[in-house]
Tab-separated table of C-alpha atoms and ligand atoms in Angstrom:
chain	number	residue	atom	x	y	z
A	1	MET	CA	-0.068	0.417	0.082
A	2	SER	CA	1.887	3.249	-1.209
A	3	ILE	CA	2.439	6.021	1.640
A	4	GLU	CA	0.021	8.940	1.896
A	5	ALA	CA	1.056	13.158	3.348
A	6	PRO	CA	-0.405	12.652	7.216
A	7	LYS	CA	-4.135	13.893	7.967
A	8	GLY	CA	-4.496	17.775	7.878
A	9	THR	CA	-0.536	18.094	6.072
A	10	HIS	CA	-0.415	19.369	2.320
A	11	ASP	CA	1.621	20.181	0.060
A	12	VAL	CA	2.678	22.930	-1.888
A	13	LEU	CA	4.341	21.096	-5.469
A	14	PRO	CA	6.389	23.315	-7.702
A	15	ARG	CA	3.191	24.575	-9.914
A	16	GLU	CA	1.422	25.949	-6.274
A	17	TRP	CA	4.491	27.762	-5.229
A	18	PRO	CA	4.515	31.177	-7.463
A	19	ALA	CA	1.413	31.716	-5.810
A	20	TRP	CA	3.417	31.275	-2.379
A	21	GLN	CA	6.298	33.211	-3.126
A	22	ARG	CA	4.035	36.172	-4.420
A	23	VAL	CA	2.289	36.195	-1.514
A	24	LEU	CA	5.942	35.407	0.705
A	25	ASP	CA	7.647	38.248	-1.377
A	26	GLU	CA	4.855	41.067	-0.899
A	27	ALA	CA	4.947	39.545	3.090
A	28	GLU	CA	8.569	40.533	3.236
A	29	ARG	CA	8.798	43.647	1.249
A	30	LEU	CA	6.282	44.727	3.908
A	31	CYS	CA	7.545	44.463	7.240
A	32	ALA	CA	10.255	45.821	5.477
A	33	ALA	CA	8.656	48.611	4.691
A	34	TYR	CA	6.927	49.384	7.863
A	35	GLY	CA	10.912	48.452	9.966
A	36	TYR	CA	10.263	44.773	11.414
A	37	ARG	CA	12.882	42.743	11.296
A	38	ARG	CA	12.879	38.983	10.454
A	39	ILE	CA	13.304	36.062	13.542
A	40	VAL	CA	13.661	32.825	13.358
A	41	THR	CA	12.487	30.027	16.556
A	42	PRO	CA	12.673	26.469	17.263
A	43	THR	CA	9.978	24.372	15.868
A	44	PHE	CA	9.235	22.977	19.309
A	45	GLU	CA	9.304	24.055	22.764
A	46	GLU	CA	9.184	23.573	26.430
A	47	THR	CA	5.015	22.047	26.410
A	48	GLU	CA	5.344	25.360	29.639
A	49	LEU	CA	6.100	27.426	27.593
A	50	PHE	CA	2.171	26.900	25.210
A	51	ALA	CA	0.152	25.636	28.504
A	52	ARG	CA	1.643	28.403	30.148
A	53	SER	CA	0.366	31.516	27.501
A	54	SER	CA	-2.360	30.132	26.190
A	55	GLY	CA	-4.115	29.798	29.356
A	56	GLU	CA	-5.687	25.454	29.800
A	57	ALA	CA	-8.754	27.202	29.257
A	58	SER	CA	-7.637	27.495	25.580
A	59	ASP	CA	-8.493	25.440	22.815
A	60	ILE	CA	-5.338	25.027	21.675
A	61	VAL	CA	-3.540	23.944	25.100
A	62	SER	CA	-6.909	22.074	25.774
A	63	LYS	CA	-7.110	20.184	23.181
A	64	GLU	CA	-5.013	20.764	20.189
A	65	MET	CA	-1.138	21.488	21.322
A	66	TYR	CA	0.688	18.787	19.725
A	67	SER	CA	3.085	16.889	22.914
A	68	PHE	CA	5.717	14.721	23.236
A	69	GLU	CA	8.638	12.765	25.614
A	70	ASP	CA	11.141	13.558	23.914
A	71	ARG	CA	15.062	10.314	24.904
A	72	GLY	CA	15.761	13.163	28.261
A	73	GLU	CA	11.574	12.492	29.087
A	74	ARG	CA	11.153	16.204	28.700
A	75	SER	CA	8.296	16.998	28.194
A	76	LEU	CA	8.435	19.306	24.539
A	77	THR	CA	5.596	20.872	21.859
A	78	LEU	CA	5.762	21.084	18.058
A	79	ARG	CA	4.896	25.222	18.381
A	80	PRO	CA	1.117	25.365	17.337
A	81	GLU	CA	2.410	29.573	17.102
A	82	GLY	CA	4.556	32.166	17.262
A	83	THR	CA	3.738	35.054	19.982
A	84	ALA	CA	4.731	32.969	22.934
A	85	GLN	CA	7.944	31.493	21.250
A	86	VAL	CA	8.694	35.395	20.156
A	87	CYS	CA	7.859	36.568	23.407
A	88	ARG	CA	10.256	33.371	25.218
A	89	ALA	CA	13.270	35.296	22.957
A	90	TYR	CA	12.477	38.381	24.739
A	91	ILE	CA	12.780	37.636	27.508
A	92	GLU	CA	16.178	35.178	26.833
A	93	HIS	CA	18.131	37.005	24.948
A	94	GLY	CA	17.476	40.420	27.282
A	95	LEU	CA	15.537	42.539	24.244
A	96	GLN	CA	13.821	44.755	26.861
A	97	ARG	CA	17.551	47.159	26.691
A	98	GLU	CA	17.212	47.412	23.233
A	99	PRO	CA	15.735	50.684	21.946
A	100	GLN	CA	12.100	49.907	22.142
A	101	PRO	CA	8.842	48.590	20.534
A	102	VAL	CA	11.312	45.451	19.466
A	103	LYS	CA	9.302	45.113	15.396
A	104	THR	CA	9.991	40.928	14.445
A	105	TRP	CA	8.219	39.226	11.790
A	106	MET	CA	8.319	35.552	10.351
A	107	VAL	CA	7.141	33.294	8.198
A	108	ALA	CA	6.876	29.709	9.877
A	109	PRO	CA	4.584	25.795	9.760
A	110	MET	CA	3.051	25.915	12.932
A	111	PHE	CA	1.129	22.519	14.434
A	112	ARG	CA	-1.953	21.573	15.253
A	113	TYR	CA	-4.741	18.659	16.309
A	114	ALA	CA	-7.914	20.213	14.575
A	115	ARG	CA	-10.176	18.654	12.730
A	116	PRO	CA	-8.909	19.318	8.766
A	117	GLN	CA	-11.427	20.976	6.992
A	118	LYS	CA	-11.256	23.460	3.993
A	119	GLY	CA	-8.806	25.874	5.702
A	120	ARG	CA	-8.048	24.334	8.451
A	121	TYR	CA	-4.998	22.015	9.171
A	122	ARG	CA	-2.728	20.053	11.294
A	123	GLU	CA	0.103	21.936	10.272
A	124	PHE	CA	-0.076	25.233	8.582
A	125	TRP	CA	2.213	28.380	7.383
A	126	GLN	CA	2.000	31.855	9.590
A	127	LEU	CA	2.928	35.271	9.154
A	128	SER	CA	3.475	36.248	12.226
A	129	VAL	CA	4.342	40.366	13.821
A	130	GLU	CA	4.821	40.881	16.791
A	131	ALA	CA	5.975	44.847	18.483
A	132	ILE	CA	6.659	44.759	21.949
A	133	GLY	CA	8.497	47.038	24.793
A	134	CYS	CA	5.256	49.631	23.772
A	135	GLU	CA	1.791	50.165	24.424
A	136	ASP	CA	0.804	53.574	22.120
A	137	PRO	CA	-1.824	53.386	19.756
A	138	ALA	CA	-0.294	54.039	17.081
A	139	LEU	CA	1.444	50.656	17.047
A	140	ASP	CA	-1.643	48.312	17.024
A	141	ALA	CA	-3.203	51.094	13.745
A	142	GLU	CA	0.736	50.711	12.281
A	143	LEU	CA	0.284	46.508	12.930
A	144	ILE	CA	-3.620	46.678	11.328
A	145	ALA	CA	-1.616	48.829	8.744
A	146	LEU	CA	0.612	46.765	7.491
A	147	GLN	CA	-2.183	43.678	6.997
A	148	HIS	CA	-4.238	46.462	5.420
A	149	ALA	CA	-1.637	47.153	1.857
A	150	TRP	CA	-0.844	43.293	2.534
A	151	LEU	CA	-3.930	41.863	1.471
A	152	LYS	CA	-4.505	45.128	-0.928
A	153	ALA	CA	-0.771	44.049	-2.472
A	154	LEU	CA	-2.710	40.573	-3.141
A	155	GLY	CA	-5.580	41.630	-4.793
A	156	ILE	CA	-7.887	40.714	-1.477
A	157	GLU	CA	-10.904	42.594	0.156
A	158	ALA	CA	-10.888	41.639	3.549
A	159	THR	CA	-13.563	43.441	5.942
A	160	LEU	CA	-11.520	44.474	9.597
A	161	LEU	CA	-13.342	43.600	12.538
A	162	LEU	CA	-12.479	46.054	15.334
A	163	ASN	CA	-13.039	45.414	18.890
A	164	SER	CA	-11.761	46.544	21.997
A	165	ILE	CA	-11.129	43.344	25.481
A	166	GLY	CA	-10.227	46.022	27.303
A	167	ASP	CA	-7.355	45.037	30.260
A	168	ARG	CA	-6.888	43.909	34.823
A	169	ALA	CA	-8.536	47.166	35.816
A	170	CYS	CA	-11.832	47.324	34.263
A	171	ARG	CA	-12.738	43.180	32.702
A	172	PRO	CA	-13.107	41.906	35.571
A	173	ALA	CA	-15.925	44.073	36.394
A	174	TYR	CA	-17.652	43.240	33.640
A	175	LEU	CA	-17.243	39.219	33.383
A	176	GLU	CA	-19.256	39.957	36.635
A	177	ARG	CA	-22.063	41.225	34.446
A	178	LEU	CA	-21.034	39.044	31.405
A	179	GLU	CA	-21.010	35.951	34.104
A	180	ALA	CA	-25.216	36.748	35.987
A	181	TRP	CA	-26.127	37.688	31.906
A	182	LEU	CA	-24.763	33.810	31.350
A	183	ASP	CA	-26.734	32.139	33.812
A	184	GLU	CA	-29.700	33.899	33.272
A	185	HIS	CA	-29.834	32.051	29.717
A	186	SER	CA	-27.830	29.512	31.502
A	187	SER	CA	-30.457	26.772	30.056
A	188	GLU	CA	-29.943	28.160	26.363
A	189	LEU	CA	-26.431	27.687	25.471
A	190	ASP	CA	-24.325	24.822	24.041
A	191	ALA	CA	-22.445	22.269	25.999
A	192	GLU	CA	-19.012	24.560	24.047
A	193	ALA	CA	-19.960	27.065	25.938
A	194	ARG	CA	-20.686	25.862	29.075
A	195	HIS	CA	-17.423	24.641	29.152
A	196	LYS	CA	-16.105	27.993	28.656
A	197	ARG	CA	-17.670	29.843	30.815
A	198	GLU	CA	-15.828	27.730	34.003
A	199	THR	CA	-12.696	28.749	32.170
A	200	SER	CA	-12.795	31.827	30.794
A	201	PRO	CA	-16.491	33.554	30.046
A	202	LEU	CA	-15.479	35.937	27.905
A	203	ARG	CA	-14.560	33.174	24.877
A	204	VAL	CA	-18.045	32.195	25.181
A	205	PHE	CA	-18.179	34.505	22.235
A	206	ASP	CA	-15.302	33.013	19.948
A	207	THR	CA	-18.376	30.233	18.789
A	208	LYS	CA	-19.075	29.394	15.045
A	209	ASN	CA	-22.538	27.720	16.408
A	210	PRO	CA	-24.539	30.261	14.708
A	211	GLU	CA	-27.768	30.258	17.007
A	212	LEU	CA	-25.917	29.982	20.019
A	213	ALA	CA	-24.533	33.923	17.481
A	214	ALA	CA	-27.902	35.516	17.703
A	215	LEU	CA	-28.540	34.444	21.694
A	216	LEU	CA	-25.088	36.230	22.621
A	217	GLU	CA	-26.619	39.078	20.960
A	218	GLY	CA	-28.786	40.079	23.929
A	219	ALA	CA	-25.330	40.147	26.301
A	220	PRO	CA	-23.246	42.907	27.363
A	221	THR	CA	-20.760	43.736	25.239
A	222	ILE	CA	-17.383	44.993	27.035
A	223	GLY	CA	-16.945	47.773	24.477
A	224	ASP	CA	-19.180	49.289	26.888
A	225	ALA	CA	-17.025	48.914	30.215
A	226	LEU	CA	-14.076	49.637	29.642
A	227	CYS	CA	-12.645	52.153	30.990
A	228	ALA	CA	-11.054	55.263	30.851
A	229	GLU	CA	-8.176	54.026	29.849
A	230	CYS	CA	-8.981	51.693	27.733
A	231	ARG	CA	-11.085	53.356	25.848
A	232	GLU	CA	-9.056	56.638	25.163
A	233	HIS	CA	-7.106	54.050	24.210
A	234	PHE	CA	-9.284	52.655	22.593
A	235	GLU	CA	-9.932	56.082	20.586
A	236	ALA	CA	-7.023	56.606	19.614
A	237	VAL	CA	-5.964	53.495	17.942
A	238	LYS	CA	-9.350	54.344	15.842
A	239	THR	CA	-7.716	57.462	14.709
A	240	PHE	CA	-5.189	56.501	13.061
A	241	LEU	CA	-6.240	53.876	11.903
A	242	ASP	CA	-7.940	56.988	10.373
A	243	ALA	CA	-5.358	58.970	9.188
A	244	CYS	CA	-3.343	55.007	7.078
A	245	GLY	CA	-6.320	54.799	5.446
A	246	VAL	CA	-7.570	51.839	6.705
A	247	ALA	CA	-11.456	50.840	7.487
A	248	TYR	CA	-13.549	49.670	10.115
A	249	GLU	CA	-15.590	47.265	11.601
A	250	VAL	CA	-16.049	48.062	14.968
A	251	ALA	CA	-17.540	43.923	16.329
A	252	PRO	CA	-18.176	44.762	19.845
A	253	ARG	CA	-18.824	40.417	19.727
A	254	LEU	CA	-14.715	39.220	19.082
A	255	VAL	CA	-12.754	37.967	21.510
A	256	ARG	CA	-10.058	36.282	20.872
A	257	GLY	CA	-9.451	33.333	22.151
A	258	LEU	CA	-6.329	33.658	24.307
A	259	ASP	CA	-6.346	34.826	27.766
A	260	TYR	CA	-3.179	37.289	27.283
A	261	TYR	CA	-5.121	39.355	24.500
A	262	THR	CA	-5.218	42.908	25.823
A	263	ARG	CA	-7.324	45.802	23.980
A	264	THR	CA	-7.077	45.839	20.602
A	265	ALA	CA	-8.876	42.744	19.410
A	266	PHE	CA	-9.359	42.726	15.461
A	267	GLU	CA	-9.568	39.719	13.127
A	268	PHE	CA	-9.463	40.448	9.313
A	269	VAL	CA	-11.885	38.214	6.848
A	270	ALA	CA	-12.626	37.311	3.488
A	271	PRO	CA	-15.555	36.045	1.076
A	272	GLY	CA	-15.252	33.107	-0.441
A	273	LEU	CA	-13.197	30.731	2.385
A	274	GLY	CA	-16.361	28.853	3.857
A	275	ALA	CA	-16.432	28.837	7.937
A	276	GLN	CA	-12.917	29.283	7.691
A	277	ASP	CA	-13.288	32.782	6.714
A	278	ALA	CA	-11.214	34.642	9.567
A	279	VAL	CA	-7.206	35.473	6.829
A	280	SER	CA	-5.296	37.247	9.648
A	281	ALA	CA	-6.669	37.753	13.425
A	282	GLY	CA	-4.352	39.648	17.274
A	283	GLY	CA	-4.225	42.267	19.280
A	284	ARG	CA	-2.789	43.788	22.356
A	285	TYR	CA	-1.044	40.623	24.782
A	286	ASP	CA	0.512	43.353	27.741
A	287	TYR	CA	0.379	40.262	29.690
A	288	LEU	CA	1.809	37.974	28.182
A	289	VAL	CA	5.388	38.862	28.438
A	290	GLU	CA	4.945	38.873	31.856
A	291	THR	CA	3.130	36.040	32.288
A	292	ILE	CA	5.962	34.207	31.171
A	293	GLY	CA	8.273	35.266	33.544
A	294	GLY	CA	9.131	38.742	31.750
A	295	PRO	CA	9.328	42.178	33.415
A	296	PRO	CA	5.802	43.576	32.298
A	297	THR	CA	5.719	43.746	28.981
A	298	PRO	CA	3.091	46.047	26.791
A	299	ALA	CA	3.424	44.144	23.618
A	300	VAL	CA	0.910	44.215	20.267
A	301	GLY	CA	0.932	41.928	17.036
A	302	PHE	CA	-1.019	39.805	14.912
A	303	ALA	CA	-1.344	36.645	12.445
A	304	SER	CA	-1.886	35.297	8.688
A	305	GLY	CA	-2.907	32.092	7.678
A	306	ILE	CA	-0.211	31.712	4.436
A	307	GLU	CA	-2.703	29.155	3.557
A	308	ARG	CA	-5.884	30.578	3.642
A	309	ILE	CA	-4.156	33.461	2.167
A	310	VAL	CA	-3.707	31.591	-1.556
A	311	LEU	CA	-6.663	30.853	-1.500
A	312	SER	CA	-8.215	33.858	-1.137
A	313	ALA	CA	-5.438	35.487	-3.660
A	314	GLY	CA	-6.729	33.092	-6.199
A	315	GLU	CA	-4.597	32.310	-9.516
A	316	SER	CA	-2.117	35.576	-10.435
A	317	GLU	CA	0.550	35.239	-13.773
A	318	VAL	CA	2.600	37.496	-11.754
A	319	GLY	CA	5.855	35.540	-9.341
A	320	LYS	CA	4.849	33.071	-12.432
A	321	ASP	CA	8.351	31.566	-12.609
A	322	GLY	CA	10.190	31.465	-15.775
A	323	THR	CA	13.527	30.300	-17.718
A	324	ASP	CA	15.564	32.305	-18.696
A	325	ALA	CA	17.197	29.646	-21.873
A	326	PHE	CA	16.453	26.297	-22.818
A	327	LEU	CA	19.035	24.362	-24.847
A	328	ILE	CA	17.848	22.486	-27.133
A	329	ALA	CA	19.834	18.863	-28.862
A	330	ALA	CA	18.946	18.925	-32.717
A	331	GLU	CA	20.774	16.818	-35.253
A	332	GLY	CA	24.375	15.357	-34.609
A	333	ALA	CA	24.298	18.124	-31.458
A	334	ASP	CA	27.417	17.824	-28.477
A	335	ARG	CA	25.097	16.692	-25.274
A	336	VAL	CA	28.625	18.058	-23.273
A	337	LEU	CA	29.287	20.686	-25.230
A	338	MET	CA	25.895	21.424	-24.353
A	339	VAL	CA	26.360	20.717	-20.833
A	340	LYS	CA	28.907	23.125	-20.369
A	341	ILE	CA	27.188	25.894	-22.118
A	342	LEU	CA	24.251	26.165	-19.181
A	343	GLU	CA	26.845	26.199	-16.607
A	344	GLU	CA	28.457	28.806	-18.516
A	345	LEU	CA	24.407	30.782	-17.429
A	346	ARG	CA	23.665	30.147	-15.015
A	347	GLU	CA	27.132	31.240	-13.967
A	348	ASN	CA	25.550	34.756	-15.883
A	349	GLY	CA	22.719	34.241	-13.345
A	350	LEU	CA	20.533	32.897	-15.396
A	351	ALA	CA	17.904	30.440	-15.097
A	352	ALA	CA	18.654	28.018	-17.743
A	353	ASP	CA	17.663	24.043	-18.720
A	354	MET	CA	17.822	21.774	-21.156
A	355	ASP	CA	15.775	17.833	-22.185
A	356	TYR	CA	16.188	14.900	-19.895
A	357	ALA	CA	14.064	12.706	-21.326
A	358	SER	CA	14.951	12.164	-24.854
A	359	ARG	CA	12.095	13.960	-26.045
A	360	SER	CA	12.164	14.682	-29.851
A	361	THR	CA	14.025	18.105	-31.317
A	362	LYS	CA	9.584	18.809	-31.347
A	363	GLY	CA	9.701	17.395	-28.551
A	364	GLN	CA	12.569	19.306	-26.541
A	365	LEU	CA	10.651	22.666	-28.486
A	366	THR	CA	7.462	22.198	-26.971
A	367	GLN	CA	9.356	21.196	-23.937
A	368	GLY	CA	10.983	24.766	-23.408
A	369	GLN	CA	7.906	26.701	-24.242
A	370	ARG	CA	5.693	24.895	-22.046
A	371	LEU	CA	8.748	26.504	-19.541
A	372	GLY	CA	7.840	29.970	-20.235
A	373	ALA	CA	11.638	30.313	-21.974
A	374	ARG	CA	11.912	33.595	-23.067
A	375	CYS	CA	15.418	32.299	-25.350
A	376	LEU	CA	15.264	28.758	-27.304
A	377	VAL	CA	18.844	27.128	-27.991
A	378	SER	CA	19.735	25.042	-30.685
A	379	PHE	CA	22.670	23.329	-31.038
A	380	TYR	CA	24.268	21.761	-34.483
A	381	SER	CA	26.855	19.648	-34.853
A	382	LYS	CA	29.213	22.444	-35.827
A	383	SER	CA	26.664	26.240	-34.842
A	384	ALA	CA	24.296	26.750	-32.176
A	385	LEU	CA	20.927	28.645	-33.867
A	386	LEU	CA	19.116	31.343	-31.382
A	387	GLU	CA	15.327	32.123	-30.991
A	388	TRP	CA	13.614	34.522	-29.799
A	389	VAL	CA	10.263	33.607	-27.362
A	390	GLY	CA	8.410	37.439	-28.941
A	391	SER	CA	4.414	38.243	-28.715
A	392	GLY	CA	3.643	34.322	-29.109
A	393	LYS	CA	6.375	33.904	-32.062
A	394	TYR	CA	10.290	33.210	-32.556
A	395	ARG	CA	11.973	35.158	-34.661
A	396	GLY	CA	15.019	34.016	-35.174
A	397	GLU	CA	18.553	34.651	-35.942
A	398	PRO	CA	21.511	34.436	-37.681
A	399	VAL	CA	24.225	31.445	-36.874
A	400	THR	CA	25.866	31.083	-33.569
A	401	PRO	CA	29.524	29.848	-33.070
A	402	PHE	CA	29.353	27.231	-30.182
A	403	ASP	CA	31.814	30.578	-28.301
A	404	GLU	CA	29.479	33.905	-28.791
A	405	ILE	CA	26.605	31.382	-27.122
A	406	VAL	CA	26.051	33.427	-23.727
A	407	LYS	CA	27.682	36.765	-24.494
A	408	ASN	CA	24.460	36.934	-27.242
A	409	VAL	CA	22.298	35.184	-24.815
A	410	LEU	CA	23.143	37.544	-22.307
A	411	ALA	CA	22.715	40.024	-24.740
A	412	GLY	CA	18.970	39.890	-25.868
A	413	PRO	CA	16.712	39.160	-29.046
A	414	ARG	CA	18.182	41.612	-31.853
A	415	GLY	CA	16.275	42.740	-35.037
A	416	ASP	CA	12.679	43.351	-35.618
A	417	LEU	CA	10.255	40.937	-34.363
A	418	LEU	CA	8.967	38.640	-36.785
B	501	ATP	P1	-9.685	29.760	13.594
B	501	ATP	O1	-10.760	30.759	14.776
B	501	ATP	O2	-10.261	29.843	12.438
B	501	ATP	O3	-9.673	28.809	14.607
B	501	ATP	P2	-8.357	30.661	15.413
B	501	ATP	O4	-8.074	32.232	16.601
B	501	ATP	O5	-6.744	30.268	16.715
B	501	ATP	O6	-8.508	30.716	13.478
B	501	ATP	P3	-4.679	32.424	15.543
B	501	ATP	O7	-4.726	31.588	16.653
B	501	ATP	O8	-5.442	33.503	15.310
B	501	ATP	O9	-6.104	31.780	14.758
B	501	ATP	O10	-3.912	31.828	13.939
B	501	ATP	C1	-4.371	33.658	13.590
B	501	ATP	C2	-4.650	32.679	11.755
B	501	ATP	O11	-3.745	31.526	11.374
B	501	ATP	C3	-6.147	33.006	11.755
B	501	ATP	O12	-6.798	33.607	11.689
B	501	ATP	C4	-6.135	31.505	10.195
B	501	ATP	O13	-6.150	32.766	9.055
B	501	ATP	C5	-5.182	31.039	10.447
B	501	ATP	N1	-4.727	29.524	10.684
B	501	ATP	C6	-5.951	29.270	12.398
B	501	ATP	N2	-5.758	28.098	12.048
B	501	ATP	C7	-5.667	26.964	11.633
B	501	ATP	C8	-4.952	25.603	10.819
B	501	ATP	N3	-6.122	25.352	11.528
B	501	ATP	N4	-5.453	25.655	9.465
B	501	ATP	C9	-5.379	27.136	9.014
B	501	ATP	N5	-5.105	28.695	9.661
B	501	ATP	C10	-4.908	28.700	11.052
B	502	MG	MG1	-8.378	27.706	15.735
């Protein structure tokens, strides 16, 4: 029996890579433009890091972690998300002594044992971007503007949902009111909501059950219960977003699934993805660094699922990989010489290729066209012929001596279009 990829994982095939490349190139370009620097963290961490940071009651810790014991009997976990890792690195390497905020980004695979569906995998890729060390609301707006610019560059029309979920000062009193409301409606709650209530009642709002969502329309919202500082911070985020030209919808029931989030919470939702419509999500996490043993440190960040972004970005001609030159072995060709010239072309920075499947001369021509080669070089016994792809037609150049091929290919087409 043949072996298939594990359930919930996927391959990115060479023909799919150009779409990925475009998404990742735009991310890299924009992160640099916004002053974020790349960070690389390990694929696994001590289980304790995620258990402490995500909260025991979160979906991630309670049912989605890939944890294992290594040969030294340490409990390790394949990273389910990137934020906790970056905060761990921030503390471990004393990055609080560097100029603040420390602004980082990474693209890395994440691992969660969830039920696989369209747009939901057990191994998936995330862009995670963090700004650690400042509580300036302009920073919240900057991160949102960065996502907005990225989605726009990719032609994705997403809606930004925005909320503030308060802090230690105002959330406790609100949670009491919410609890009272949930008590009144306890018979109407689903099992998941009842379970979440026990540990983190705010997460009741994080539901995919439409009936419960409708019921919660009547629940008190945190927005009405914010303290003066949180309200001021939220208003400032909105003002900065307006200045960036980023439109948003205030979503009073938007919460984040993890316990360390404070104040700003946001999500970009894109049409056409079905139930898995969140392409990017994040917010402030002012308590995370201290939760995992660092000094009190405000921070804000977001994470985007690359698969969902690629799905929403759809097909694109941009970023198609192109071969510059394709070498064709015609009648009497010397393949050893061809390999030598192929190497020379590559040393000169060109993408060059030839046939390895014993194709006929015509078959090689087709293969060169299939690869999108701009220049086709046919080798005969004493010389070669260069043909350039132009407006769908080919035009030939005079016969080229072997020792001038590289020079002529580099020089580009001469003469008129056919
Ligand atoms: P969801 O509600 O879809 O489960 P989440 O709240 O678990 O999302 P985050 O942990 O905030 O999501 O991750 C940020 C982004 O990563 C999501 O908006 C989504 O684009 C992507 N993402 C999360 N889980 C998966 C997954 N299992 N497969 C693919 N992408 C995912
Ligand atoms: Mg999830």
